Every structure is written in structure tokens, then in C-alpha cells.
mmCIF file of C-alpha atoms in Angstrom:
data_model
loop_
_atom_site.group_PDB
_atom_site.id
_atom_site.type_symbol
_atom_site.label_atom_id
_atom_site.label_comp_id
_atom_site.label_asym_id
_atom_site.label_seq_id
_atom_site.Cartn_x
_atom_site.Cartn_y
_atom_site.Cartn_z
ATOM 1 C CA MET A 1 133.311 -130.844 223.312
ATOM 2 C CA ALA A 2 131.597 -130.497 219.943
ATOM 3 C CA ALA A 3 128.373 -128.492 219.898
ATOM 4 C CA ALA A 4 125.246 -130.619 219.714
ATOM 5 C CA GLY A 5 124.580 -130.986 215.994
ATOM 6 C CA PRO A 6 121.794 -132.676 214.102
ATOM 7 C CA SER A 7 121.607 -136.435 214.445
ATOM 8 C CA VAL A 8 119.142 -136.973 211.631
ATOM 9 C CA PHE A 9 119.419 -136.054 207.960
ATOM 10 C CA LEU A 10 116.573 -135.677 205.469
ATOM 11 C CA LEU A 11 116.306 -136.835 201.874
ATOM 12 C CA MET A 12 113.627 -135.218 199.731
ATOM 13 C CA VAL A 13 113.020 -136.720 196.306
ATOM 14 C CA ASN A 14 110.500 -135.617 193.748
ATOM 15 C CA GLY A 15 110.231 -136.499 190.132
ATOM 16 C CA GLN A 16 108.300 -138.756 187.827
ATOM 17 C CA VAL A 17 108.102 -142.155 186.259
ATOM 18 C CA GLU A 18 108.456 -140.718 182.814
ATOM 19 C CA SER A 19 108.055 -143.401 180.156
ATOM 20 C CA ALA A 20 108.773 -146.968 179.196
ATOM 21 C CA GLN A 21 110.094 -148.904 176.226
ATOM 22 C CA PHE A 22 108.623 -152.371 175.817
ATOM 23 C CA PRO A 23 108.880 -153.379 172.176
ATOM 24 C CA GLU A 24 106.515 -156.351 172.456
ATOM 25 C CA TYR A 25 103.817 -155.185 174.863
ATOM 26 C CA ASP A 26 101.164 -152.493 174.967
ATOM 27 C CA ASP A 27 98.511 -151.070 177.351
ATOM 28 C CA LEU A 28 100.728 -151.041 180.410
ATOM 29 C CA TYR A 29 100.433 -149.535 183.877
ATOM 30 C CA CYS A 30 103.024 -149.416 186.597
ATOM 31 C CA LYS A 31 103.135 -149.521 190.382
ATOM 32 C CA TYR A 32 105.940 -148.111 192.474
ATOM 33 C CA CYS A 33 106.911 -148.551 196.100
ATOM 34 C CA PHE A 34 109.987 -147.832 198.210
ATOM 35 C CA VAL A 35 112.253 -150.277 200.019
ATOM 36 C CA TYR A 36 114.552 -148.927 202.703
ATOM 37 C CA GLY A 37 116.641 -150.067 205.664
ATOM 38 C CA GLN A 38 115.773 -150.117 209.336
ATOM 39 C CA ASP A 39 117.293 -146.728 210.041
ATOM 40 C CA TRP A 40 115.044 -144.979 207.545
ATOM 41 C CA ALA A 41 111.506 -143.669 207.894
ATOM 42 C CA PRO A 42 109.313 -141.800 205.418
ATOM 43 C CA THR A 43 108.148 -138.484 206.818
ATOM 44 C CA ALA A 44 106.100 -137.008 204.001
ATOM 45 C CA GLY A 45 104.715 -137.887 200.624
ATOM 46 C CA LEU A 46 103.350 -141.081 199.181
ATOM 47 C CA GLU A 47 105.134 -144.374 199.576
ATOM 48 C CA GLU A 48 103.273 -146.207 196.833
ATOM 49 C CA GLY A 49 101.315 -145.423 193.715
ATOM 50 C CA ILE A 50 99.583 -146.944 190.717
ATOM 51 C CA SER A 51 99.715 -145.148 187.406
ATOM 52 C CA GLN A 52 97.254 -144.870 184.565
ATOM 53 C CA ILE A 53 97.139 -147.382 181.699
ATOM 54 C CA THR A 54 99.033 -146.123 178.688
ATOM 55 C CA SER A 55 99.080 -147.268 175.071
ATOM 56 C CA LYS A 56 101.835 -146.906 172.526
ATOM 57 C CA SER A 57 101.664 -143.771 170.447
ATOM 58 C CA ARG A 58 100.750 -144.319 166.800
ATOM 59 C CA ASP A 59 103.765 -142.476 165.471
ATOM 60 C CA VAL A 60 107.217 -143.848 164.780
ATOM 61 C CA ARG A 61 108.428 -143.335 168.385
ATOM 62 C CA GLN A 62 106.084 -146.033 169.788
ATOM 63 C CA ALA A 63 106.359 -144.269 173.128
ATOM 64 C CA LEU A 64 104.659 -145.460 176.322
ATOM 65 C CA VAL A 65 104.335 -142.348 178.499
ATOM 66 C CA TRP A 66 103.086 -142.243 182.090
ATOM 67 C CA ASN A 67 104.433 -138.930 183.411
ATOM 68 C CA PHE A 68 103.507 -140.241 186.862
ATOM 69 C CA PRO A 69 104.595 -138.052 189.817
ATOM 70 C CA ILE A 70 106.813 -139.217 192.666
ATOM 71 C CA ASP A 71 107.111 -137.134 195.823
ATOM 72 C CA VAL A 72 108.559 -138.495 199.054
ATOM 73 C CA THR A 73 110.726 -137.395 201.962
ATOM 74 C CA PHE A 74 112.735 -139.724 204.191
ATOM 75 C CA LYS A 75 114.646 -139.158 207.393
ATOM 76 C CA SER A 76 117.489 -141.318 208.631
ATOM 77 C CA THR A 77 120.492 -141.560 210.908
ATOM 78 C CA ASN A 78 122.552 -143.808 208.646
ATOM 79 C CA PRO A 79 123.008 -144.041 204.866
ATOM 80 C CA TYR A 80 122.998 -147.827 205.079
ATOM 81 C CA GLY A 81 119.712 -149.071 203.630
ATOM 82 C CA TRP A 82 119.436 -146.091 201.275
ATOM 83 C CA PRO A 83 115.914 -146.177 199.771
ATOM 84 C CA GLN A 84 115.306 -147.885 196.478
ATOM 85 C CA ILE A 85 112.300 -147.382 194.265
ATOM 86 C CA VAL A 86 110.810 -150.667 193.055
ATOM 87 C CA LEU A 87 108.713 -150.581 189.904
ATOM 88 C CA SER A 88 106.353 -153.274 188.645
ATOM 89 C CA VAL A 89 104.793 -152.990 185.209
ATOM 90 C CA TYR A 90 101.640 -154.916 184.295
ATOM 91 C CA GLY A 91 99.665 -155.342 181.112
ATOM 92 C CA PRO A 92 97.008 -157.538 179.494
ATOM 93 C CA ASP A 93 97.920 -160.734 177.716
ATOM 94 C CA VAL A 94 96.224 -162.208 174.652
ATOM 95 C CA PHE A 95 93.307 -163.531 176.748
ATOM 96 C CA GLY A 96 92.754 -160.285 178.633
ATOM 97 C CA ASN A 97 94.306 -161.285 181.977
ATOM 98 C CA ASP A 98 96.558 -158.844 183.808
ATOM 99 C CA VAL A 99 100.062 -160.234 183.809
ATOM 100 C CA VAL A 100 103.356 -158.845 185.004
ATOM 101 C CA ARG A 101 105.569 -157.395 182.254
ATOM 102 C CA GLY A 102 108.568 -156.386 184.320
ATOM 103 C CA TYR A 103 110.089 -155.628 187.695
ATOM 104 C CA GLY A 104 112.947 -153.230 188.276
ATOM 105 C CA ALA A 105 114.599 -151.328 191.090
ATOM 106 C CA VAL A 106 117.123 -148.535 191.499
ATOM 107 C CA HIS A 107 118.578 -146.623 194.452
ATOM 108 C CA LEU A 108 117.381 -143.056 194.786
ATOM 109 C CA PRO A 109 120.296 -140.811 193.827
ATOM 110 C CA PHE A 110 122.130 -139.304 196.761
ATOM 111 C CA SER A 111 123.829 -136.236 195.333
ATOM 112 C CA PRO A 112 121.561 -133.200 195.229
ATOM 113 C CA GLY A 113 120.449 -132.187 191.778
ATOM 114 C CA ARG A 114 118.621 -133.526 188.785
ATOM 115 C CA HIS A 115 119.097 -137.146 187.711
ATOM 116 C CA LYS A 116 117.723 -139.301 184.924
ATOM 117 C CA ARG A 117 117.807 -143.062 185.286
ATOM 118 C CA THR A 118 116.760 -145.701 182.755
ATOM 119 C CA ILE A 119 116.323 -149.054 184.433
ATOM 120 C CA PRO A 120 115.881 -152.484 182.839
ATOM 121 C CA MET A 121 112.721 -154.447 183.633
ATOM 122 C CA PHE A 122 112.751 -158.226 183.936
ATOM 123 C CA VAL A 123 110.256 -161.016 184.614
ATOM 124 C CA PRO A 124 110.872 -164.329 186.353
ATOM 125 C CA GLU A 125 110.943 -167.175 183.898
ATOM 126 C CA SER A 126 109.607 -170.709 184.193
ATOM 127 C CA THR A 127 112.246 -173.339 183.747
ATOM 128 C CA SER A 128 110.437 -175.985 181.772
ATOM 129 C CA LYS A 129 108.749 -175.493 178.405
ATOM 130 C CA LEU A 130 105.591 -177.205 179.649
ATOM 131 C CA GLN A 131 105.303 -174.763 182.507
ATOM 132 C CA LYS A 132 105.843 -171.863 180.144
ATOM 133 C CA PHE A 133 102.999 -173.038 177.946
ATOM 134 C CA THR A 134 100.656 -173.690 180.873
ATOM 135 C CA SER A 135 101.279 -170.298 182.382
ATOM 136 C CA TRP A 136 100.740 -168.586 179.025
ATOM 137 C CA PHE A 137 97.528 -170.522 178.494
ATOM 138 C CA MET A 138 96.080 -170.052 181.982
ATOM 139 C CA GLY A 139 97.164 -166.416 182.253
ATOM 140 C CA ARG A 140 99.024 -167.086 185.494
ATOM 141 C CA ARG A 141 102.609 -166.106 184.836
ATOM 142 C CA PRO A 142 105.384 -166.540 187.345
ATOM 143 C CA GLU A 143 105.508 -163.452 189.528
ATOM 144 C CA TYR A 144 107.031 -162.434 192.846
ATOM 145 C CA THR A 145 104.696 -162.671 195.834
ATOM 146 C CA ASP A 146 106.222 -159.456 197.134
ATOM 147 C CA PRO A 147 107.817 -157.127 194.555
ATOM 148 C CA LYS A 148 110.156 -155.838 197.277
ATOM 149 C CA VAL A 149 112.281 -158.947 196.697
ATOM 150 C CA VAL A 150 113.648 -157.169 193.624
ATOM 151 C CA ALA A 151 115.396 -154.637 195.864
ATOM 152 C CA GLN A 152 117.309 -157.249 197.819
ATOM 153 C CA GLY A 153 120.448 -159.075 196.914
ATOM 154 C CA GLU A 154 119.933 -162.275 198.900
ATOM 155 C CA GLY A 155 118.093 -165.188 197.409
ATOM 156 C CA ARG A 156 118.481 -164.017 193.838
ATOM 157 C CA GLU A 157 120.868 -166.763 192.861
ATOM 158 C CA VAL A 158 118.058 -169.224 192.336
ATOM 159 C CA THR A 159 115.926 -167.071 190.056
ATOM 160 C CA ARG A 160 115.997 -167.099 186.289
ATOM 161 C CA VAL A 161 114.696 -163.972 184.634
ATOM 162 C CA ARG A 162 114.204 -162.473 181.201
ATOM 163 C CA SER A 163 114.791 -158.784 180.673
ATOM 164 C CA GLN A 164 112.344 -157.303 178.227
ATOM 165 C CA GLY A 165 112.013 -153.545 178.540
ATOM 166 C CA PHE A 166 113.155 -150.314 180.157
ATOM 167 C CA VAL A 167 111.579 -147.564 182.248
ATOM 168 C CA THR A 168 112.947 -144.014 182.445
ATOM 169 C CA LEU A 169 112.695 -142.084 185.702
ATOM 170 C CA LEU A 170 113.567 -138.490 186.531
ATOM 171 C CA PHE A 171 114.555 -137.406 190.031
ATOM 172 C CA ASN A 172 115.261 -134.112 191.757
ATOM 173 C CA VAL A 173 117.087 -134.672 195.025
ATOM 174 C CA VAL A 174 117.495 -132.331 197.973
ATOM 175 C CA THR A 175 119.229 -133.349 201.194
ATOM 176 C CA LYS A 176 119.369 -131.628 204.556
ATOM 177 C CA ASP A 177 122.152 -131.851 207.145
ATOM 178 C CA MET A 178 124.177 -134.524 205.393
ATOM 179 C CA ARG A 179 127.183 -132.228 205.223
ATOM 180 C CA LYS A 180 126.760 -131.218 208.876
ATOM 181 C CA LEU A 181 126.930 -134.881 209.847
ATOM 182 C CA GLY A 182 130.177 -135.249 207.942
ATOM 183 C CA TYR A 183 128.958 -136.939 204.747
ATOM 184 C CA ASP A 184 130.435 -135.998 201.393
ATOM 185 C CA THR A 185 128.130 -136.893 198.538
ATOM 186 C CA GLY A 186 130.278 -135.652 195.701
ATOM 187 C CA PRO A 187 129.437 -133.223 192.912
ATOM 188 C CA SER A 188 125.819 -132.693 191.911
ATOM 189 C CA ASP A 189 125.184 -135.164 189.146
ATOM 190 C CA THR A 190 123.057 -133.077 186.800
ATOM 191 C CA GLN A 191 121.062 -135.101 184.270
ATOM 192 C CA GLY A 192 122.865 -138.261 185.358
ATOM 193 C CA VAL A 193 125.948 -137.406 183.335
ATOM 194 C CA PRO A 194 128.326 -140.358 183.657
ATOM 195 C CA GLY A 195 131.881 -139.962 184.925
ATOM 196 C CA PRO A 196 134.870 -140.460 182.638
ATOM 197 C CA SER A 197 134.892 -143.938 181.163
ATOM 198 C CA PRO A 198 135.403 -145.099 177.582
ATOM 199 C CA PRO A 199 132.165 -145.465 175.650
ATOM 200 C CA PRO A 200 131.076 -149.063 175.148
ATOM 201 C CA GLY A 201 132.394 -150.707 172.020
ATOM 202 C CA LEU A 202 135.771 -149.015 171.995
ATOM 203 C CA PRO A 203 138.838 -151.116 172.855
ATOM 204 C CA LEU A 204 139.817 -150.565 176.500
ATOM 205 C CA MET B 1 137.227 -143.424 212.163
ATOM 206 C CA ALA B 2 136.326 -142.505 208.649
ATOM 207 C CA GLU B 3 133.387 -144.238 207.019
ATOM 208 C CA VAL B 4 132.665 -145.220 203.447
ATOM 209 C CA HIS B 5 129.279 -146.179 202.026
ATOM 210 C CA VAL B 6 129.172 -148.037 198.715
ATOM 211 C CA ILE B 7 125.630 -147.887 197.355
ATOM 212 C CA GLY B 8 124.855 -148.984 193.819
ATOM 213 C CA GLN B 9 124.061 -151.799 191.453
ATOM 214 C CA ILE B 10 125.712 -154.385 189.280
ATOM 215 C CA MET B 11 123.770 -153.382 186.190
ATOM 216 C CA GLY B 12 124.597 -156.156 183.739
ATOM 217 C CA ALA B 13 127.059 -157.394 181.178
ATOM 218 C CA THR B 14 127.684 -157.086 177.451
ATOM 219 C CA GLY B 15 130.028 -158.668 175.001
ATOM 220 C CA PHE B 16 129.814 -162.270 176.150
ATOM 221 C CA SER B 17 129.181 -164.945 173.559
ATOM 222 C CA GLU B 18 126.738 -166.801 175.799
ATOM 223 C CA SER B 19 123.374 -165.309 176.644
ATOM 224 C CA SER B 20 122.060 -166.637 179.991
ATOM 225 C CA LEU B 21 124.500 -165.068 182.420
ATOM 226 C CA PHE B 22 124.869 -164.578 186.155
ATOM 227 C CA CYS B 23 127.582 -163.048 188.228
ATOM 228 C CA LYS B 24 129.146 -164.009 191.555
ATOM 229 C CA TRP B 25 130.633 -160.976 193.237
ATOM 230 C CA GLY B 26 132.552 -160.208 196.367
ATOM 231 C CA ILE B 27 134.389 -157.306 197.995
ATOM 232 C CA HIS B 28 137.917 -157.649 199.309
ATOM 233 C CA THR B 29 139.438 -155.048 201.616
ATOM 234 C CA GLY B 30 142.679 -154.570 203.491
ATOM 235 C CA ALA B 31 143.245 -155.124 207.194
ATOM 236 C CA ALA B 32 142.427 -151.542 208.215
ATOM 237 C CA TRP B 33 138.837 -151.822 206.917
ATOM 238 C CA LYS B 34 135.891 -153.189 208.830
ATOM 239 C CA LEU B 35 132.508 -154.006 207.336
ATOM 240 C CA LEU B 36 129.847 -152.499 209.581
ATOM 241 C CA SER B 37 126.703 -153.384 207.629
ATOM 242 C CA GLY B 38 125.903 -155.074 204.371
ATOM 243 C CA ILE B 39 126.632 -158.337 202.689
ATOM 244 C CA ARG B 40 130.151 -158.763 201.417
ATOM 245 C CA GLU B 41 129.425 -161.186 198.602
ATOM 246 C CA GLY B 42 126.569 -162.545 196.608
ATOM 247 C CA GLN B 43 125.296 -163.976 193.391
ATOM 248 C CA THR B 44 122.960 -162.324 190.933
ATOM 249 C CA GLN B 45 119.970 -163.778 189.150
ATOM 250 C CA VAL B 46 120.345 -165.511 185.795
ATOM 251 C CA ASP B 47 119.160 -163.226 183.009
ATOM 252 C CA THR B 48 118.303 -164.081 179.423
ATOM 253 C CA PRO B 49 117.856 -160.855 177.498
ATOM 254 C CA GLN B 50 114.870 -160.512 175.207
ATOM 255 C CA VAL B 51 115.731 -157.044 173.892
ATOM 256 C CA GLY B 52 119.280 -156.402 172.738
ATOM 257 C CA ASP B 53 122.321 -158.309 173.904
ATOM 258 C CA MET B 54 122.965 -156.878 177.359
ATOM 259 C CA ALA B 55 122.148 -159.213 180.241
ATOM 260 C CA TYR B 56 120.612 -157.134 183.057
ATOM 261 C CA TRP B 57 120.974 -158.068 186.713
ATOM 262 C CA SER B 58 120.256 -154.802 188.594
ATOM 263 C CA HIS B 59 121.781 -156.398 191.672
ATOM 264 C CA PRO B 60 121.835 -153.948 194.613
ATOM 265 C CA ILE B 61 125.026 -153.367 196.588
ATOM 266 C CA ASP B 62 124.828 -151.522 199.913
ATOM 267 C CA LEU B 63 127.925 -151.670 202.115
ATOM 268 C CA HIS B 64 129.059 -149.619 205.078
ATOM 269 C CA PHE B 65 132.774 -149.700 205.927
ATOM 270 C CA ALA B 66 134.746 -148.037 208.693
ATOM 271 C CA THR B 67 138.439 -147.542 208.104
ATOM 272 C CA LYS B 68 141.573 -146.493 209.913
ATOM 273 C CA GLY B 69 143.768 -146.210 206.845
ATOM 274 C CA LEU B 70 143.815 -145.829 203.101
ATOM 275 C CA GLN B 71 145.663 -149.077 202.351
ATOM 276 C CA GLY B 72 143.578 -151.904 201.026
ATOM 277 C CA TRP B 73 140.893 -149.731 199.426
ATOM 278 C CA PRO B 74 137.933 -152.054 198.637
ATOM 279 C CA ARG B 75 138.100 -154.056 195.452
ATOM 280 C CA LEU B 76 135.097 -155.671 193.857
ATOM 281 C CA HIS B 77 135.849 -159.024 192.206
ATOM 282 C CA LEU B 78 133.458 -160.658 189.780
ATOM 283 C CA GLN B 79 132.994 -164.046 188.171
ATOM 284 C CA VAL B 80 130.585 -164.190 185.258
ATOM 285 C CA TRP B 81 129.103 -167.584 184.508
ATOM 286 C CA SER B 82 126.659 -168.742 181.886
ATOM 287 C CA GLN B 83 123.898 -171.250 182.525
ATOM 288 C CA ASP B 84 122.454 -173.323 179.710
ATOM 289 C CA SER B 85 118.979 -174.786 179.406
ATOM 290 C CA PHE B 86 120.077 -177.971 181.180
ATOM 291 C CA GLY B 87 121.228 -176.044 184.238
ATOM 292 C CA ARG B 88 124.954 -176.548 183.647
ATOM 293 C CA CYS B 89 127.179 -173.590 184.499
ATOM 294 C CA GLN B 90 130.263 -172.582 182.535
ATOM 295 C CA LEU B 91 132.758 -169.881 183.358
ATOM 296 C CA ALA B 92 132.533 -166.849 181.081
ATOM 297 C CA GLY B 93 135.012 -164.478 182.702
ATOM 298 C CA TYR B 94 136.778 -163.159 185.793
ATOM 299 C CA GLY B 95 137.218 -159.467 186.492
ATOM 300 C CA PHE B 96 137.869 -156.998 189.253
ATOM 301 C CA CYS B 97 137.681 -153.276 189.735
ATOM 302 C CA HIS B 98 138.486 -150.971 192.610
ATOM 303 C CA VAL B 99 135.597 -149.196 194.240
ATOM 304 C CA PRO B 100 135.965 -145.537 193.171
ATOM 305 C CA SER B 101 137.654 -143.257 195.657
ATOM 306 C CA SER B 102 135.883 -139.965 194.951
ATOM 307 C CA PRO B 103 132.386 -139.367 196.312
ATOM 308 C CA GLY B 104 129.454 -139.350 193.925
ATOM 309 C CA THR B 105 127.947 -141.699 191.387
ATOM 310 C CA HIS B 106 130.222 -143.510 188.942
ATOM 311 C CA GLN B 107 129.578 -145.670 185.885
ATOM 312 C CA LEU B 108 132.143 -148.448 185.798
ATOM 313 C CA ASP B 109 132.962 -150.867 182.993
ATOM 314 C CA CYS B 110 134.895 -153.856 184.229
ATOM 315 C CA PRO B 111 136.632 -155.958 181.552
ATOM 316 C CA THR B 112 136.811 -159.712 182.111
ATOM 317 C CA TRP B 113 139.111 -162.534 181.082
ATOM 318 C CA ARG B 114 138.991 -166.288 181.228
ATOM 319 C CA PRO B 115 141.852 -168.757 181.453
ATOM 320 C CA LEU B 116 142.712 -170.554 178.229
ATOM 321 C CA GLY B 117 143.855 -174.099 178.553
ATOM 322 C CA SER B 118 145.824 -176.231 176.151
ATOM 323 C CA TRP B 119 144.479 -176.614 172.610
ATOM 324 C CA ARG B 120 142.824 -179.845 173.696
ATOM 325 C CA GLU B 121 140.953 -178.083 176.487
ATOM 326 C CA GLN B 122 139.899 -175.305 174.148
ATOM 327 C CA LEU B 123 138.515 -177.813 171.672
ATOM 328 C CA ALA B 124 136.670 -179.634 174.435
ATOM 329 C CA ARG B 125 135.211 -176.344 175.666
ATOM 330 C CA ALA B 126 133.902 -175.518 172.219
ATOM 331 C CA PHE B 127 132.124 -178.845 171.845
ATOM 332 C CA VAL B 128 131.258 -180.097 175.296
ATOM 333 C CA GLY B 129 131.621 -177.047 177.542
ATOM 334 C CA GLY B 130 133.561 -176.691 180.769
ATOM 335 C CA GLY B 131 137.052 -175.313 180.559
ATOM 336 C CA PRO B 132 139.701 -174.384 183.102
ATOM 337 C CA GLN B 133 138.825 -172.352 186.204
ATOM 338 C CA LEU B 134 140.982 -170.776 188.877
ATOM 339 C CA LEU B 135 141.454 -172.852 192.006
ATOM 340 C CA HIS B 136 141.911 -169.837 194.257
ATOM 341 C CA GLY B 137 139.768 -166.808 193.687
ATOM 342 C CA ASP B 138 142.373 -164.342 194.902
ATOM 343 C CA ALA B 139 144.222 -164.436 191.600
ATOM 344 C CA ILE B 140 141.318 -162.392 190.266
ATOM 345 C CA TYR B 141 142.224 -159.306 192.278
ATOM 346 C CA SER B 142 145.875 -159.808 193.183
ATOM 347 C CA GLY B 143 148.807 -159.570 190.835
ATOM 348 C CA ALA B 144 150.920 -162.146 192.624
ATOM 349 C CA ASP B 145 150.989 -165.225 190.423
ATOM 350 C CA ARG B 146 149.473 -163.860 187.262
ATOM 351 C CA TYR B 147 152.522 -164.498 185.131
ATOM 352 C CA ARG B 148 151.611 -168.157 185.035
ATOM 353 C CA LEU B 149 148.298 -167.553 183.295
ATOM 354 C CA HIS B 150 147.433 -167.418 179.611
ATOM 355 C CA THR B 151 144.005 -165.878 179.188
ATOM 356 C CA ALA B 152 141.513 -164.691 176.603
ATOM 357 C CA ALA B 153 139.176 -161.717 176.859
ATOM 358 C CA GLY B 154 135.569 -162.093 177.938
ATOM 359 C CA GLY B 155 132.891 -159.412 177.825
ATOM 360 C CA THR B 156 132.416 -156.337 180.039
ATOM 361 C CA VAL B 157 130.470 -155.997 183.282
ATOM 362 C CA HIS B 158 128.742 -152.661 183.830
ATOM 363 C CA LEU B 159 128.289 -151.268 187.320
ATOM 364 C CA GLU B 160 126.890 -148.070 188.725
ATOM 365 C CA LEU B 161 128.426 -147.421 192.123
ATOM 366 C CA GLY B 162 127.798 -144.459 194.339
ATOM 367 C CA LEU B 163 130.230 -143.512 197.034
ATOM 368 C CA LEU B 164 129.469 -141.585 200.205
ATOM 369 C CA LEU B 165 132.411 -140.623 202.396
ATOM 370 C CA ARG B 166 132.236 -139.484 205.990
ATOM 371 C CA HIS B 167 134.803 -137.622 208.081
ATOM 372 C CA PHE B 168 137.553 -137.927 205.476
ATOM 373 C CA ASP B 169 138.211 -134.206 205.718
ATOM 374 C CA ARG B 170 138.778 -134.522 209.476
ATOM 375 C CA TYR B 171 141.821 -136.610 208.750
ATOM 376 C CA GLY B 172 143.030 -134.337 205.992
ATOM 377 C CA VAL B 173 142.340 -136.821 203.208
ATOM 378 C CA GLU B 174 141.456 -135.288 199.884
ATOM 379 C CA CYS B 175 139.225 -137.441 197.705
#
């Protein structure tokens, strides 16, 4: 009875990995990749990337800037498994080895518009002090064999991590045919402005 | 049937006196709701913050519900626990919040509470750890027997949840 409509919707995301704040580390580079469900497929753009190595600026901001472009388009039949961007940040340790400084992940925003997201970055932590010393000394820190684990919820209950920095990302999102398929994504969330909620620190 | 997608993260927690925290979470819905895809409950990693005092979990939540009615809108219930260097776990707070009902991205701050015991139990908790816990988790999100409890405030859990609704306008529901 209904006219044949689209069965697939598109999500186009461009933007950048803007900058990072890691108070204790310097000379960092980052890698990104996307994790998505079975109903999703990338149709255009790059699925992974490695940025340049950046050093902290000498001024008072101590900024670590990458300004690294992201440009990808996905198609899907189902919002379940919405793509997440997984970031891994690496840097040299005291001995010159490349060690992981943080992993982080966030869902790509789904309302069309401009969004800014600052995500925390964490590293897995050894449990015993001896192992911590050995890994510092040998330059082989605990790391995930596949960074995509960070985008999943299962299996995390056994990991201990330490959060030690933040990365800021900017996204511009455009969707096609989501409304025709009946999905309501809400108002465009410009600049990632949060909804009404009391600011932290005030009594609830 | 109308469909609801809850896509977001349990970001982390602030305001707890302990520092190595993890969170057990679950979603409870009414009888009219059916979970089509996603995992209904889980447990986050244990985080010890190096910078600042917010423990960050960034635990992804991706759920797909189909519903025949508005009653029993999904509620997210949380239990925050702390883990010390010996691996012992101690309850830091219980909390719940309803999943938002308007589409879009929402920043949620969920306050938590923990049961206080008698003065003896409070003293023991301060020195040795432990402390009373709820036997049945449904007191966290239901109001039924709450009048029996005497509780103290814990910290706040921060969530960023995005909501995608489908076909709600077909049924005349305004969200």
C-alpha cells in the first residue's frame, strides 16, 4: 500500500581530530579507526588514519594540536551498531620506545549539524607494582591487541585502566533518508550544546 | 510498532570519596517493551584517574527497543563500586535515571545514594570497609519499599545518551 521508499539511509561525517590535552606527555601522534555494527558499511572516505607527531607549544597553553581530517560516509539499514570512532594516542617514553598514551572512543553524533566532543583517554594498567616497573623499564606497556575492544561493552569488567588525558574532536554530520524511513533524530545539536541540566557542583 | 534506539555512553563519575571506581548498569523496561538488539546490562572497566578527580569509563550503550505502549519507559539503574589495591570491592552508590524521552543527544547527571547502617556498621565501614548493600536490586529504580531505607548521598554519574525514535508520529505521540 505504501509507495516503495528508500530502505537504506546514509550518514556522512567530516571533521577533524583537533587537539589533545595530556599534561604529562609530549611528542604524541594518534591513530583513528571506526567500529560499526553488522548492518553498516562504509561507502566513501577513509576508515583509518595516522596523524603527524605533535609537540606541546612553548606558550602557556601547552597545546597539542593535530588538526587531522576525518571524512567518511556510511550506509545502513538499522541504527543499531551506530559507528564509533576509536582513537589511540602514542608517544615516546624516557628510553625512546613508542608506547601507548591513551585509548578512547565515542559514537559519531546522529543529529545533523556541527558537534564538538572532548573524550577522555585511558590506558590499561598493570595490577602489580613489579609488573609496572618491568613494563616501564622494558618499554613494553600493557596495551590492547586490537584497539577496537575500546568500542565494545563486553569484557570490560576485568580491565583496570588509568585515565590520563583528553582529545577534542569536531564533527559535521549530514544524514540522508533517515526522516523518510521514520527516524526522528531530534534538534540539530550545534556545537554540542548540552541539554538542560544543572551545572556540576551545584546542589541537585 | 514504534522503535527506540538508545545510543550513548556512561561517561564517568565525580564526587565519590574513593578513586578506583567501576559501575554495574542495567536497563529495566515495562511489559510493552521488547529488546531487539543490544546488551541489557553490563559492567564498566575500573578507572583510576590521573588527571583531575573524575573517573572516566566511556562505556558504550547501544540498545534497540520495539514498543507497543508508553508505560514502562526504559530506566537505567546503576551501582557504583570502588575497588582497592587488594581487589576488594565496596559499594559507593546506587542510582537510576530514566532514559530521556525526546530525540537527540542529552547530558545526564545521575545522583547516587548508599544505604547507611547502624552507627556500628558505619564505624566498621570507615575502618575495615564493607557496609550494607541492597539484597534486591529493584529498590534502586522502584519506589515501593523505599520508606524503610536510611541513606547517605554518594557522588554523581555522568552519562551522554542519544535517543532516536522511529514511527512515533504514526501513532500520534509527541516527544
